[in-house]
C-alpha cells in the first residue's frame, strides 16, 4: 500500500506557508486558551493531502483565508464541549502529556466526520505541530526501550494514532512498529485484542492464530469482561474488512448480542470507559439483532460529563469522543488517506472496474448464455469433490446458480440464513459450518478449474456475497469446506 510521507516533507512547507499568510496571530492566541481565531472552516477541515495541493497553488489561493474574530464559539453538543475542553488541555509542546496519541486520534477521526466541529478542533497547522510532538514521543519511546520496555498497549495506541493521521507505522523513520508489536503476543486478552486491532488497522497480516484467539474470546463472550469483549468485536470488525476474512462476518453477531445484554438500567456498561468501548463495538451493527439502547448509553455518558466538558481526564475524554462520533477505533483501517491505496481491497474494486469496462465493450444489453463450472471441495485435504457445469444467462447471480446445481445434483443441496445484505450459506453437501472448530465454507471465484494439487490462494475468495456475485464468461466457482 502507498502512504504519502506527509509529515516529514510537509511541515517545512507548512511553515513557509504560515509566514506567507501571516497566520502568526492564530498561534499566539491559541496556546493554553480556547481558540477564538480561526481559519475559515474550509481551510480548517482540509486534510493534509488537500492542503498539500493548496500549497502548490498558493499564489492563487492566499486570499481565500478570512479570520473571523467576532464569531462567538457555541458548544451545543456534549461532543463539542468535550473537544473544546481537550483543546484547552494542550501543552505548550502541542502534546497532551501521555495522552497525545489518544487525543490526536480522536481529533482526527471526528474532524473527518463532523463538519460542524471544524471551528473547535485545532487548525491543520496546529495539528501538524501536535503530530510532530507525537513523532517525538515515539522516537523517545524507541530510544529508551532498553530502560523502559514499550508495552504492547502503548505501542498499539501510537500505531493507531499514526494510522489515523495517514502515516504508515510499518515505516516509521526506518522502524517497523507493527513488526515490533506483532513480535510478542500479549498474555492479556484485552491487550491482545487492542494490539491485533492496531495490526489490522495498518493492513498488516493478521495471523490465523491471532484470528482464532479472537474467535475464541468472541465465542465465550460471557466469560470475559465488557472491555475485552468490546475490543475483540472492534478488532474482528476491522479484520472482516479484509475481503479474505469476509466469511467471518457472522462471528461478530454472538458477542454483540452478549454485549448488548449487559447494558445496565442506567444505560451504561459499568463505567465510562466500558461504555465508550461498548458503544464503539456496537456501532453499525444495528441489523444483527443485538438488543441495546444507544440513546440510553449516550445519555449515561453525558450524565458523567464534567461542567467544563471533560470526562475526568484527557485520555478518557478522547475515548468518549470516539464513542459519540459515528466512526470509532474500528474505522481506522478504512480511512482514505491518499485516494490511491494499493491494498487488496482496492484490487478487488479495480478488478471489478476492469471487468465492467470489458463487459461494456462486449455490449451489456446483449443477453447471452454462458457456461460456468461449480465445484465443491470438502476438507482441507479435499477428501470429497464434485463439479457441475451450468449454463445460464450472463449476469445471473451465483445464488441462482446454486439453486440450479441443487436441482441437478443433491450433493449441491444447501442451507442459507438470510441477512439484510443477502444470503449467508452455512451448509452444503451435508456439511454445516462449525465456528467452534473453525470449519467454514469459503467461496472462491477462479480463472480456471480448481485443482487440489495447487489449491487457490485466499486472495481469490469472492469479494461479495452469493447474491451480488454475478457470473461472467470463463468463471469457475469453488465452495471449499475447510478449517481456518
Ligand atoms: C504574537 O507573537 C508575535 C511574535 O512572537 C508578537 O510580535 C505579537 O505581539 C504577538 N501577538 C499577540 C496578540 O500576542
Ligand atoms: C463572523 O461570525 C459572525 C457570527 O457567526 C457572523 O455573523 C459574521 O457574518 C462573520 N463574519 C465574517 C466576515 O465571516
Ligand atoms: C500520565 O501522566 C500523568 C501526569 O503526567 C501521570 O499522573 C500518570 O501516571 C501517567 N499515566 C501513565 C499511564 O503513564
Ligand atoms: C432508550 O432509552 C431512552 C432513554 O432512556 C428511552 O427514552 C427510550 O424509550 C429507550 N428506547 C427503548 C426502545 O427502550
Ligand atoms: C449494443 O447493442 C444494442 C442493441 O442490441 C445496440 O443498439 C448498440 O449499438 C450496441 N452497442 C455497441 C457498443 O455495440
Ligand atoms: C446485468 O445486470 C445489470 C445490473 O443488474 C443490468 O443493468 C444489465 O442490464 C444486465 N444485463 C443483462 C444482459 O442482463
Ligand atoms: C439460454 O438458455 C436457455 C436454456 O437453455 C434458453 O431457453 C434461452 O433461450 C437461452 N437464451 C439465450 C439468449 O441464448
Ligand atoms: C492432510 O494431509 C496432511 C499431509 O498429507 C496430513 O498430515 C494430514 O493428517 C491430513 N489431514 C487429514 C484431516 O486427513
Ligand atoms: C475427485 O474425487 C474422485 C473420487 O471421488 C477422484 O477420483 C478424483 O481424482 C477427484 N478429482 C479431483 C480433481 O480431485
PDB file of N, CA and C and ligand atoms in Angstrom, residues 293 295-296 299, ligand 4:
ATOM      1  N   UNK A 293     -29.769  -0.123  23.875  1.00  0.00           N
ATOM      2  CA  UNK A 293     -30.375   1.178  23.627  1.00  0.00           C
ATOM      3  C   UNK A 293     -29.258   2.227  23.531  1.00  0.00           C
ATOM      4  N   UNK A 295     -29.404   5.379  22.648  1.00  0.00           N
ATOM      5  CA  UNK A 295     -29.746   6.663  23.266  1.00  0.00           C
ATOM      6  C   UNK A 295     -29.449   6.630  24.755  1.00  0.00           C
ATOM      7  N   UNK A 296     -29.843   5.527  25.395  1.00  0.00           N
ATOM      8  CA  UNK A 296     -29.637   5.437  26.838  1.00  0.00           C
ATOM      9  C   UNK A 296     -28.141   5.427  27.166  1.00  0.00           C
ATOM     10  N   UNK A 299     -26.912   8.964  26.846  1.00  0.00           N
ATOM     11  CA  UNK A 299     -27.384   9.756  27.992  1.00  0.00           C
ATOM     12  C   UNK A 299     -26.559   9.431  29.241  1.00  0.00           C
TER      13      UNK A 299
HETATM   14  C1  LIG B   4     -33.962   4.066  25.139  1.00  0.00           C
HETATM   15  O1  LIG B   4     -33.593   4.878  26.207  1.00  0.00           O
HETATM   16  C2  LIG B   4     -34.228   6.132  26.202  1.00  0.00           C
HETATM   17  C3  LIG B   4     -33.624   6.953  27.313  1.00  0.00           C
HETATM   18  O2  LIG B   4     -33.572   6.214  28.497  1.00  0.00           O
HETATM   19  C4  LIG B   4     -35.729   5.955  26.347  1.00  0.00           C
HETATM   20  O3  LIG B   4     -36.369   7.199  26.304  1.00  0.00           O
HETATM   21  C5  LIG B   4     -36.219   5.083  25.223  1.00  0.00           C
HETATM   22  O4  LIG B   4     -37.580   4.806  25.400  1.00  0.00           O
HETATM   23  C6  LIG B   4     -35.438   3.778  25.171  1.00  0.00           C
HETATM   24  N1  LIG B   4     -35.825   3.068  23.982  1.00  0.00           N
HETATM   25  C7  LIG B   4     -36.222   1.808  24.007  1.00  0.00           C
HETATM   26  C8  LIG B   4     -36.573   1.211  22.709  1.00  0.00           C
HETATM   27  O5  LIG B   4     -36.288   1.170  25.051  1.00  0.00           O
END
